[in-house]
XYZ file of C-alpha atoms in Angstrom:
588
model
C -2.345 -14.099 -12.972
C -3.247 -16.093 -9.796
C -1.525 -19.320 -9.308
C -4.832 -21.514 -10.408
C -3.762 -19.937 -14.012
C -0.674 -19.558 -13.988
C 0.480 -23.626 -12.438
C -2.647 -24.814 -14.262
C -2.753 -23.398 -17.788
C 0.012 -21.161 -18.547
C 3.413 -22.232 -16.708
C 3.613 -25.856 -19.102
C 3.361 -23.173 -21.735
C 5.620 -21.136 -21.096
C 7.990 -23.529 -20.180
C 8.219 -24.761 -23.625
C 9.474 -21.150 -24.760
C 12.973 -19.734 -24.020
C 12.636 -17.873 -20.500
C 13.329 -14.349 -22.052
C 10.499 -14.377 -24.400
C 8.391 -16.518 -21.876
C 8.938 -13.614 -19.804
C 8.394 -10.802 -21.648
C 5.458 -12.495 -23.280
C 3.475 -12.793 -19.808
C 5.113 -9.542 -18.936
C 3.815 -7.413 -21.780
C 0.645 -9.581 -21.688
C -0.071 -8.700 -17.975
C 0.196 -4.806 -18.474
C -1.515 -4.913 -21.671
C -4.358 -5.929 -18.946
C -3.777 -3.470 -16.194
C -3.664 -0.664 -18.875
C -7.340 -1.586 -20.279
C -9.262 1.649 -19.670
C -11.774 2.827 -17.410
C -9.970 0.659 -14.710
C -11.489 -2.287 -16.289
C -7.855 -3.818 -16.618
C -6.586 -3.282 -12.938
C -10.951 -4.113 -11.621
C -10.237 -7.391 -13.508
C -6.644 -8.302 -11.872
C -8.446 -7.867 -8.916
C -11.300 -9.829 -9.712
C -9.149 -12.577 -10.264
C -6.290 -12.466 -7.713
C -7.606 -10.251 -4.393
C -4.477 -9.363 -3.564
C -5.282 -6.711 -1.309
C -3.744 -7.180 2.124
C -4.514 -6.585 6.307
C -3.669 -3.016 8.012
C -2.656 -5.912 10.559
C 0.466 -5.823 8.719
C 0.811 -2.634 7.146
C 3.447 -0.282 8.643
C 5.320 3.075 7.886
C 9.496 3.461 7.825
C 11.072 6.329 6.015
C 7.988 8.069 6.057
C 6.675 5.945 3.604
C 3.733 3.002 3.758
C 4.053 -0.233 2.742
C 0.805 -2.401 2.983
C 2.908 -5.487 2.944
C 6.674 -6.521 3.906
C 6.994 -8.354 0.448
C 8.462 -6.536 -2.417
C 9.622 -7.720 -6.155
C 13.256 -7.239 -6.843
C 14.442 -6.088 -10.425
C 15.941 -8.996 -11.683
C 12.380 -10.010 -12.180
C 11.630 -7.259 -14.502
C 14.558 -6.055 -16.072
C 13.018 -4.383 -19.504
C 10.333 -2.996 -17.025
C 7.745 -4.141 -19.381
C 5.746 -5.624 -16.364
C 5.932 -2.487 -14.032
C 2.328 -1.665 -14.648
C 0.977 -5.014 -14.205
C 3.247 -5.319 -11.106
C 1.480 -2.514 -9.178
C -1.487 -4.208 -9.279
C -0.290 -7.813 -7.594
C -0.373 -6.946 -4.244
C 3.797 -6.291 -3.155
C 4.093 -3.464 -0.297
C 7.270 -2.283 -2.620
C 8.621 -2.428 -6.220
C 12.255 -3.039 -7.107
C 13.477 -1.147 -10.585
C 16.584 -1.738 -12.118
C 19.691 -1.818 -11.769
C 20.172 1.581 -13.778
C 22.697 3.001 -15.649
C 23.320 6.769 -17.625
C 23.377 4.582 -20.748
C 21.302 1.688 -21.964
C 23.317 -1.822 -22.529
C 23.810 -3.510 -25.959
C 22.881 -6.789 -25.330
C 20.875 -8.488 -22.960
C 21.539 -12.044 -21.524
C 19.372 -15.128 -21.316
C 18.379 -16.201 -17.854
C 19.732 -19.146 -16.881
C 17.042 -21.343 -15.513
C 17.258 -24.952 -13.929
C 14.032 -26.473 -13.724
C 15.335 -29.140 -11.715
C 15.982 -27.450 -8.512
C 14.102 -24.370 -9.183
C 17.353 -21.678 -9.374
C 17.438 -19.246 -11.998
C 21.086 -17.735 -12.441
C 20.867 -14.445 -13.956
C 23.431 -12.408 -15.797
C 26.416 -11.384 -13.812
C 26.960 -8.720 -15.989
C 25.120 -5.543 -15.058
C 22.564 -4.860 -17.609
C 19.791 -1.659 -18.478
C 17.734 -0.397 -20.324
C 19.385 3.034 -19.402
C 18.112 6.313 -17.265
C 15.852 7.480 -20.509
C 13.651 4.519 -21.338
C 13.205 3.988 -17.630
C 12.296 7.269 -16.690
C 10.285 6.803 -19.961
C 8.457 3.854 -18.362
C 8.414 4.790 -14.692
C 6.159 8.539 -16.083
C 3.942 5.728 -17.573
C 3.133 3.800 -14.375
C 0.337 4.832 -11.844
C 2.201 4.178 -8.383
C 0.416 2.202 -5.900
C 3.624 1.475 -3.702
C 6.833 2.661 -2.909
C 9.377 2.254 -5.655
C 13.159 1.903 -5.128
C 15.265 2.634 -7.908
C 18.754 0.864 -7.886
C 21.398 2.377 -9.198
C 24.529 1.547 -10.563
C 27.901 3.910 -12.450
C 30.420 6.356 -11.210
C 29.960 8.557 -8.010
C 29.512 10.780 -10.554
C 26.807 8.971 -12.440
C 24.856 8.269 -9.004
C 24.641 11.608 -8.206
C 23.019 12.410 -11.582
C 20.978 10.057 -11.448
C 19.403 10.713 -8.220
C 18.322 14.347 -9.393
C 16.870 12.584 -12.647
C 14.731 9.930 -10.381
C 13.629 12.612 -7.313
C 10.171 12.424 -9.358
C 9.567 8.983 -9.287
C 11.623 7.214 -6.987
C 11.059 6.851 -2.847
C 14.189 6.041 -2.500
C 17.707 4.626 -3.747
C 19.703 1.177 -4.088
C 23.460 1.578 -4.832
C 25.937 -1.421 -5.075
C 29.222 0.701 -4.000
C 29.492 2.368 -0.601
C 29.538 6.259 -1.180
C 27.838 7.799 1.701
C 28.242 11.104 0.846
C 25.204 10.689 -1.996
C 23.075 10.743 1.249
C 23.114 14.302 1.731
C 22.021 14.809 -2.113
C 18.541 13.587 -1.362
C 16.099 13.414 1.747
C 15.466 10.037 0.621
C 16.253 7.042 2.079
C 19.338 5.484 0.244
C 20.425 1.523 0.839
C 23.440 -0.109 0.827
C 23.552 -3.225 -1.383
C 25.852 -6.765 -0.482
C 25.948 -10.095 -0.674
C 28.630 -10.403 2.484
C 27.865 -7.898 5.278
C 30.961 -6.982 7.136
C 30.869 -5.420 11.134
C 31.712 -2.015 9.551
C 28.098 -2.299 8.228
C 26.913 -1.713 12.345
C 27.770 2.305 11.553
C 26.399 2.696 8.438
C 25.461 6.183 7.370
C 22.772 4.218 4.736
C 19.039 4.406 5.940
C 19.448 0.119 5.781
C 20.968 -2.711 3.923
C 19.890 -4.556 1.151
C 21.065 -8.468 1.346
C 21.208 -10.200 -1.495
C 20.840 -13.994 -1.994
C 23.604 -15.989 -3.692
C 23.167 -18.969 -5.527
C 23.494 -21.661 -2.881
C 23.848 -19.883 -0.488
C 22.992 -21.865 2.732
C 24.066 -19.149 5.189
C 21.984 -16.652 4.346
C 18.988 -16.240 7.179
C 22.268 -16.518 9.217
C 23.406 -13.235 8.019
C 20.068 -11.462 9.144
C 20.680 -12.863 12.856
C 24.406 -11.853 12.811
C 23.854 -8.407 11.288
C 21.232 -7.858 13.869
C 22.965 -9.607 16.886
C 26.202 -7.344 16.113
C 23.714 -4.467 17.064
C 22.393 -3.203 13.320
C 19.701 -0.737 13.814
C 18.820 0.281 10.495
C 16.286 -1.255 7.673
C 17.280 -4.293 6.347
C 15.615 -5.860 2.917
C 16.392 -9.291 1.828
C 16.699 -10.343 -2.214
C 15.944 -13.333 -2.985
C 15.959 -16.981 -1.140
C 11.884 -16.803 -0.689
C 10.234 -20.123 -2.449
C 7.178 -20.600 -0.206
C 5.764 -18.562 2.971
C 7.956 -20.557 5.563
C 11.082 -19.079 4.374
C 9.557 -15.359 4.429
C 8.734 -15.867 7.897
C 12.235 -17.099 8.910
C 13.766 -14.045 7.567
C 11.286 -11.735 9.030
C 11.969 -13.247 12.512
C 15.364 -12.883 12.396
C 15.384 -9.436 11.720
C 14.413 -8.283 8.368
C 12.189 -5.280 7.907
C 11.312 -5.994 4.352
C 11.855 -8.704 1.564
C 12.056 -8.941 -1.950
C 11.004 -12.084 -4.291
C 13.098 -12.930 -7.604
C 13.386 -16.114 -8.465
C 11.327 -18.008 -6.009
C 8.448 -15.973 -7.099
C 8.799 -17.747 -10.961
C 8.637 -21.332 -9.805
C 6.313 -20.657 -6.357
C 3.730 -18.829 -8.706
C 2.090 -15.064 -8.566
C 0.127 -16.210 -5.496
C 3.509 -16.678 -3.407
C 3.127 -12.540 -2.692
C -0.844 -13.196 -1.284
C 0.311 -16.247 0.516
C 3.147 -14.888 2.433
C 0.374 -11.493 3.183
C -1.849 -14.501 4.660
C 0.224 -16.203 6.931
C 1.560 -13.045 8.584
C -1.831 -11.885 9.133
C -2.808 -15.930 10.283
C 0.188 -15.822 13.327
C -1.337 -12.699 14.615
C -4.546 -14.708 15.804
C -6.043 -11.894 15.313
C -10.215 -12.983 16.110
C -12.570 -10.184 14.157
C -15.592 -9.081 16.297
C -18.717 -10.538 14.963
C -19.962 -8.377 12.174
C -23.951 -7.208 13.193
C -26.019 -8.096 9.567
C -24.655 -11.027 9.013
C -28.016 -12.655 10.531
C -30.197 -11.251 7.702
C -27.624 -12.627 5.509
C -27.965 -15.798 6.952
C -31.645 -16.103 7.042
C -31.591 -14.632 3.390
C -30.209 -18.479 2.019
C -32.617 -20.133 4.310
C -35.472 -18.344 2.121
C -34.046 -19.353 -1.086
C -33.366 -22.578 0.091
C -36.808 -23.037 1.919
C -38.201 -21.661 -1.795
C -36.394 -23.736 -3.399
C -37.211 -27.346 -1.124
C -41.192 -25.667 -1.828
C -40.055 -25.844 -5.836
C -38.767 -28.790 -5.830
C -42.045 -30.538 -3.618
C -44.014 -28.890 -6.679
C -42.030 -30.422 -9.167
C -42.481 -33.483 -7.798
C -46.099 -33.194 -7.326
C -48.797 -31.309 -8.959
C -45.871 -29.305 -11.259
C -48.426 -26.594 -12.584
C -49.772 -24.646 -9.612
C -53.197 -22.572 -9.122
C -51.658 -19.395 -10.673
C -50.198 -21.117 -14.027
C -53.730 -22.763 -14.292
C -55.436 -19.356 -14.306
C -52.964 -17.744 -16.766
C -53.167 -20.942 -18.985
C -56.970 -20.927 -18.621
C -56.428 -24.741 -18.595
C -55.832 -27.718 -16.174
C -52.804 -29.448 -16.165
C -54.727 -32.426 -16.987
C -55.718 -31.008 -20.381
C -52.058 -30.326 -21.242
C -51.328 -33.751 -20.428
C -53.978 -34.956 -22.358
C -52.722 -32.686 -25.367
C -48.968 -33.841 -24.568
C -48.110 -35.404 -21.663
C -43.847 -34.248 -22.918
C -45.115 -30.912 -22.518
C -45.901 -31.728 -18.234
C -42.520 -33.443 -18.075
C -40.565 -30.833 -19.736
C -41.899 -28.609 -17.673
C -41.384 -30.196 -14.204
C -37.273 -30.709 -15.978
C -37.199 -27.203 -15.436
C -39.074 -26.465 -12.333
C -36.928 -29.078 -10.670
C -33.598 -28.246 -12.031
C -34.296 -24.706 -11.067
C -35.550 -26.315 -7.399
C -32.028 -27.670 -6.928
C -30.429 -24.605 -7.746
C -32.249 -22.917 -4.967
C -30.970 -25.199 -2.807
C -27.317 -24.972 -3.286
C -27.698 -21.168 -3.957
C -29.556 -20.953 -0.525
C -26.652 -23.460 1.442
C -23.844 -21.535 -0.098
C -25.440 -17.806 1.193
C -26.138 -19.480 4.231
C -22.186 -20.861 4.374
C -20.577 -16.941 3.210
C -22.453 -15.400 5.744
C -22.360 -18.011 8.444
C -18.213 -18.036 8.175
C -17.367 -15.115 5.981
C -19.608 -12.250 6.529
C -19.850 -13.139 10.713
C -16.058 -12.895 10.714
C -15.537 -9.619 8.759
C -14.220 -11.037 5.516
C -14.669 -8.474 2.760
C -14.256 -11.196 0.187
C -17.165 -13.096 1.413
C -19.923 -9.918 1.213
C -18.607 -9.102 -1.802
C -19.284 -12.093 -3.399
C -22.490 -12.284 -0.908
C -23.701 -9.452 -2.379
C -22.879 -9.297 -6.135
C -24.365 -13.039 -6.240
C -27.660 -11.640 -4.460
C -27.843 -8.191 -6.702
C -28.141 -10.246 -10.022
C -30.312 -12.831 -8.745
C -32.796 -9.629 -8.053
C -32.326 -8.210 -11.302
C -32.768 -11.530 -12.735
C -36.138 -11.397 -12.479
C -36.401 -9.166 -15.619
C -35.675 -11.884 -17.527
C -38.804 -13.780 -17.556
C -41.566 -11.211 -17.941
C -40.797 -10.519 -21.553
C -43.203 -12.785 -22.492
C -46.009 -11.430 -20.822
C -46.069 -13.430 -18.127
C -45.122 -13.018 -14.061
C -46.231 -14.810 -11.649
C -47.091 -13.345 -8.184
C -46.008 -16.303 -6.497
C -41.430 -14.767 -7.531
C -42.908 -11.341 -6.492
C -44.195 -12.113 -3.175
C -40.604 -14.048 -2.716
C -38.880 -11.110 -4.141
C -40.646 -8.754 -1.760
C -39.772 -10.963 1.127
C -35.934 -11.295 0.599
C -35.594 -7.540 -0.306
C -35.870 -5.704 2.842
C -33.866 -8.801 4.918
C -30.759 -8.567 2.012
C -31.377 -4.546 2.146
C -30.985 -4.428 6.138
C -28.152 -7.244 6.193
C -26.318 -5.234 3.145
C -26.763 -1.750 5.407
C -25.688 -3.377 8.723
C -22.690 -4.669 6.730
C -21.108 -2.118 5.110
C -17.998 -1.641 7.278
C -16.754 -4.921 6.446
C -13.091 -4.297 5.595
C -11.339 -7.885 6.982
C -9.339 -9.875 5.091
C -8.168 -13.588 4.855
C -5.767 -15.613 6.625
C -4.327 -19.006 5.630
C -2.474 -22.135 7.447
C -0.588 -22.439 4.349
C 3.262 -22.245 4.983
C 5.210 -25.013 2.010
C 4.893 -25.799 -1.375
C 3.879 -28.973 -0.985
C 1.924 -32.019 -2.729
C -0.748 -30.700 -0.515
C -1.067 -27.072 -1.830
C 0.222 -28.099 -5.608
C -2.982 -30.122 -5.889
C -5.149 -27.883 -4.041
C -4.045 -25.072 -7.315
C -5.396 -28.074 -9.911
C -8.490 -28.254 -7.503
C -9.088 -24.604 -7.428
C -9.024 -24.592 -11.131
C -11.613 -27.248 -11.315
C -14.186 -25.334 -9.231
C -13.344 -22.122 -11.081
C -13.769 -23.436 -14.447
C -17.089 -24.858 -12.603
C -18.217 -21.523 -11.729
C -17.396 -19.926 -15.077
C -19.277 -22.824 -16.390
C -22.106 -22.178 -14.649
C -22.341 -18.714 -15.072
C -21.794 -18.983 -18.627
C -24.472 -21.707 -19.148
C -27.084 -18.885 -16.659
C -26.360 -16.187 -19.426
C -26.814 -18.651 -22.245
C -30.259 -20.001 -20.629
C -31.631 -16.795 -19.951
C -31.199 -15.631 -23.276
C -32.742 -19.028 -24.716
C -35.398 -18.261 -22.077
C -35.672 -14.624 -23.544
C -35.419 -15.522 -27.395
C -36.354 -18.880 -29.204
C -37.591 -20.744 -25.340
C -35.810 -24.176 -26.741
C -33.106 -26.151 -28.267
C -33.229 -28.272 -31.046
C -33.056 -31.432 -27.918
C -35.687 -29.980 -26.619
C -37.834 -29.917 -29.316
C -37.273 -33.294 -30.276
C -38.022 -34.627 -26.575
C -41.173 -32.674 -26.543
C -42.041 -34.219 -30.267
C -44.020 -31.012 -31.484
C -43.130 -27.575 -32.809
C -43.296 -24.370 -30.725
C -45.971 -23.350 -33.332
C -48.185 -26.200 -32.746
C -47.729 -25.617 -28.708
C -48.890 -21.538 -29.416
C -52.033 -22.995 -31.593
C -52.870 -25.486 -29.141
C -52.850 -22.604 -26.182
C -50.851 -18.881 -26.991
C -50.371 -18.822 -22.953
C -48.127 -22.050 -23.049
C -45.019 -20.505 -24.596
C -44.884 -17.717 -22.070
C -45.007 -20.118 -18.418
C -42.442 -22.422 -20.894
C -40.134 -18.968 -21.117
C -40.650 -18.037 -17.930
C -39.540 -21.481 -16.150
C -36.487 -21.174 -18.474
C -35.478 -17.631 -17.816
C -36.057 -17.770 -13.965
C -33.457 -20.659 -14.094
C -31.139 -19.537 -16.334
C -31.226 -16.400 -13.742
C -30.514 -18.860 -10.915
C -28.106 -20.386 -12.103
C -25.867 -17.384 -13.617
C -26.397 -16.172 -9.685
C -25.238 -19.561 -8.178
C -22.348 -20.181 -10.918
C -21.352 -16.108 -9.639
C -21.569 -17.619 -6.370
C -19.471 -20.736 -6.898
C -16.586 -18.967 -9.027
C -15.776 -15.989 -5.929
C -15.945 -18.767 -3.877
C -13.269 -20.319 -5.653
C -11.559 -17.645 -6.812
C -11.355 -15.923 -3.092
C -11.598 -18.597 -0.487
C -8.529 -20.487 -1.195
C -7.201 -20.323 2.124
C -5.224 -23.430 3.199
C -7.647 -24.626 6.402
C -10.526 -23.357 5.590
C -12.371 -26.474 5.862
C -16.085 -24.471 6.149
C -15.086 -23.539 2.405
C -15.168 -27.619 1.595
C -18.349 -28.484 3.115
C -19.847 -25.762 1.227
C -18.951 -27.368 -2.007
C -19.552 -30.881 -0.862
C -23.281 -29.968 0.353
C -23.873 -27.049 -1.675
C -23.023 -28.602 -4.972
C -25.359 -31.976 -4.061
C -28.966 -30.497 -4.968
C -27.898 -29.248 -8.100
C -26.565 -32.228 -9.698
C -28.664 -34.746 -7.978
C -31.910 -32.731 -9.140
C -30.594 -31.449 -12.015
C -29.362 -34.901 -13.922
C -32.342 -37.345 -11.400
C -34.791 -35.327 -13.611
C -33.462 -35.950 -17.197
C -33.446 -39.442 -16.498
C -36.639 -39.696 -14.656
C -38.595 -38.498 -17.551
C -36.127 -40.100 -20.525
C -34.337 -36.833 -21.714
C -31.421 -38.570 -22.028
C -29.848 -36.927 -24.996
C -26.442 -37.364 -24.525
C -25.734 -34.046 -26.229
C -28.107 -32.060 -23.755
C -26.471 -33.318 -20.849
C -23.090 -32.691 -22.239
C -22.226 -30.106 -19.854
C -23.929 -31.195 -16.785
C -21.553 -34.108 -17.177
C -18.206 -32.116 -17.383
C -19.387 -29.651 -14.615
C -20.329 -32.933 -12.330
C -16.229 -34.128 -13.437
C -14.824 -30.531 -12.310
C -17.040 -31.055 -9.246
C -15.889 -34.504 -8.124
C -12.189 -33.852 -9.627
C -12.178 -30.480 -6.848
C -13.429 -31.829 -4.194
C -10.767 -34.940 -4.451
C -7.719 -32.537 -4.871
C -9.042 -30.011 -2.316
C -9.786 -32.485 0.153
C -6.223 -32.543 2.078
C -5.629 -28.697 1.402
C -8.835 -27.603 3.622
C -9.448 -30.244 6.029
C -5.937 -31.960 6.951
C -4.152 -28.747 6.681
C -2.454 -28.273 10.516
């Protein structure tokens, strides 16, 4: 659930609910995702979120790997009905428990205060006991290290830690009995609130420092313990609202931190964010990635294509080709029906200013995403470009294909083939200015949920299109523009239906490829800064619209109906640009 979701559509939900069953509801919800088979589930949290993270800041302690600092503490998840989602969101580490030999009777209600953002949860120690978690933990496919807190008897610890050798990586125990260490060759940590200078000699692989309510001294405890000369691990809980704070524990000293409550109120995304501003203070500069110049010049064809389309459109709108397939002049259809010329160049020049953007936005990914290394931006680079080849299935199923898309299919093959092949060992990921949670990045989350409802829009309305192009050619609008039934068009000349399929199809293609483009744009390139990102919807998105709603009007299609959703996508368009605006270009 990325934070575009979750601040945008879900969170005023759930707030309405008590926070247990809010919880468990987006919990339960969540898995019931990453459990969808044939990876489908975990394929589509990734789709949505990207939460994988730099080797920049990947590093190894205990003999184990953590691809990230930032871990989820246990409070989060107490029922564990979340686990299997969680190992899917990106955290270097997962938090289970507490645990106890035997389950608890009751289970509290948060306390949450939605005021200043604190969630007080119940002092009482409460589990779901060692069998339903060991239960749930042989359910879960581990993607990260998982430590298992613990909580009983010496006696009870000790059995414990023979029951969890299978799943756990190492231990958490609230009461200082170093002697469990030498029951296990994993790493066991020492759990406190108030770290005394006894703590220097620990026999524990680290600390864990928990977070009170309130508590005001607490980055000061990571300085002391570390200034008093403590040289093993230490892992915060707790006290993390925004990336700034992470960073201010990290530099004083902690190895590793967990999120509880600051993760509810910051959103999913705080995990990503905090990933993206370590890797953004390392400066680290990519070397330019060879390919990314056939990438480049592979927008300036479809752009250049589509400025050639639109000049048509404009002009002559039925070219050489169409005239020999029709066996007609485009005088003689306009003679017959001069609609049947203007519905025509509607969608020649609609499917023009698709081009256009299309072509500007490949031209942007590769110019600033590809050059750099930025996995994201091939990916989306590339399964944009894929469909828009396949694409041109749809429009010969009427018989007709014009030689004019396979000449421009044959030229953009081999320059996307080479740029793909030079390409391939793009592995980088992104880095982002953003630190607070601000006015600045709260309205850039309602922005990035305008563009990607835009791009879902538009690859929704490409699928619908095509299949219009593939099936019945019109709607009822466009029947009543055009003032005559397709039957009457097929007696009049049985070539006209297939060029009016084909110019249908081929943009219904274009645009399902653009609106692909537009929504891993959105859905990926949310980095606080990156003002290239702007620009590309700002110039991108202005061909599309301007050719795509200039034309209705110019020839008096102005059913309201029919332009429906050109209207709404033009509101998401304006309404994320406006809230985006500070997030990408006056972000320091």
């Amino acid at each position: 659930m990325p934070d575009w979701s979750y601040h945008g559509i879900f969170r005023p939900l759930l707030n309405r609910l008590p926070p247990n069953v809010s919880r468990e509801l987006i919990h339960r919800g969540m898995s019931f995702i990453a459990t969808l088979p044939l990876q489908i589930g975990p394929q589509l949290i990734h789709f949505l979120g990207r939460e994988e993270s730099s080797p920049l800041i990947h590093q190894k302690k205990h003999a184990l790997n953590f691809n990230s600092p930032v871990g989820l503490s246990g409070k989060i998840d107490p029922l564990l009905s979340g686990t299997k989602a969680f190992t899917n969101l990106g955290f270097g580490f997962l938090e289970i428990g507490p645990v106890a030999v035997k389950p608890s009777k009751h289970f509290s209600t948060p306390t949450v205060d939605k005021k200043i953002e604190v969630i007080q949860f119940p002092t009482k120690v409460e589990s779901i006991g060692i069998e339903k978690t060991i239960n749930q933990l042989h359910k879960v496919k581990k993607k990260q290290p998982i430590f298992v807190r613990l909580i009983g008897t010496r006696e009870n610890l000790s059995k414990m830690i023979k029951r969890f050798e299978q799943y756990a990586d190492g231990y958490i125990i609230e009461a200082s009995y170093p002697e469990l260490i030498s029951e296990t060759n994993k790493p066991i940590f020492f759990s406190t609130a108030s770290p005394s200078e006894n703590l220097v000699d620990s026999p524990f692989a680290g600390i864990v420092l928990e977070h009170a309510e309130k508590d005001v001294q607490f980055l000061e405890k990571v300085i002391n313990l570390r200034k008093n000369g403590f040289q093993g691990t230490i892992i915060t809980t707790g006290g993390i609202k925004e990336p700034e704070q992470a960073l201010q524990l990290l530099d004083a000293g902690a190895d590793f931190i967990m999120l509880s409550d600051g993760y509810v109120f910051a959103g999913p995304g705080l995990t990503k964010r905090i990933n993206e501003a370590l890797l953004d203070r390392l400066n680290y500069n990519p070397t330019h990635q060879h390919g990314w110049l056939a990438y480049w010049l592979f927008g300036l064809f479809i752009m250049i294509g589509g400025l050639l389309a639109l000049l048509f459109s404009m002009t002559t709108v039925v070219l050489p080709y169409d005239e020999l397939f029709l066996e007609m002049t485009g005088e003689s259809i306009m003679t017959f029906n001069e609609r049947i010329m203007l519905f025509m160049a509607h969608d020649r020049m609609t499917l023009a200013g698709t081009m256009i953007s299309g072509g500007i936005v490949y031209m942007q990914l590769a110019k600033h995403g590809v050059k750099h290394g930025l996995k994201w931006a091939k990916q989306a680079f590339d399964i944009a470009a894929i469909i828009g080849f396949l694409g041109i299935f749809s429009f010969i199923g009427f018989g007709y294909f014009d030689w004019l898309h396979l000449i421009f299919w044959l030229i953009l093959l081999p320059v996307y083939v080479y740029g793909y092949r030079k390409t391939k060992g793009v592995t980088g990921t992104a880095s982002s200015k953003n630190r607070k949670n601000d006015v600045i990045f709260k309205r850039g989350v309602f922005g990035q949920l305008a563009f990607v409802l835009l791009g879902f829009s538009f690859v929704l309305g490409g699928i619908i299109i095509s299949i219009i192009g593939m099936t019945t050619i019109f709607v009822p609008t466009d029947l009543a523009y055009i003032c005559m039934p397709a039957e009457m068009m097929n007696a009049f000349n049985e070539n006209l239906l297939p060029v009016l399929a084909h110019d249908r199809a081929g943009f219904g293609s274009a645009l399902l490829s653009v609106g692909l483009l537009v929504l891993t744009l959105s859905l990926w390139g949310f980095q606080q800064g990156n003002r290239w990102v702007w620009w590309t919807y700002l110039i991108g998105g202005l061909p599309a619209f301007w050719a795509g709603i200039y034309i209705h009007f110019a020839i008096g299609y102005t059913n309201f109906i029919h332009l429906l959703p050109a209207y709404v996508a033009l509101g998401l368009y304006i309404i994320g640009l406006i809230l985006t605006y500070p997030f990408f270009i006056k972000a320091k």
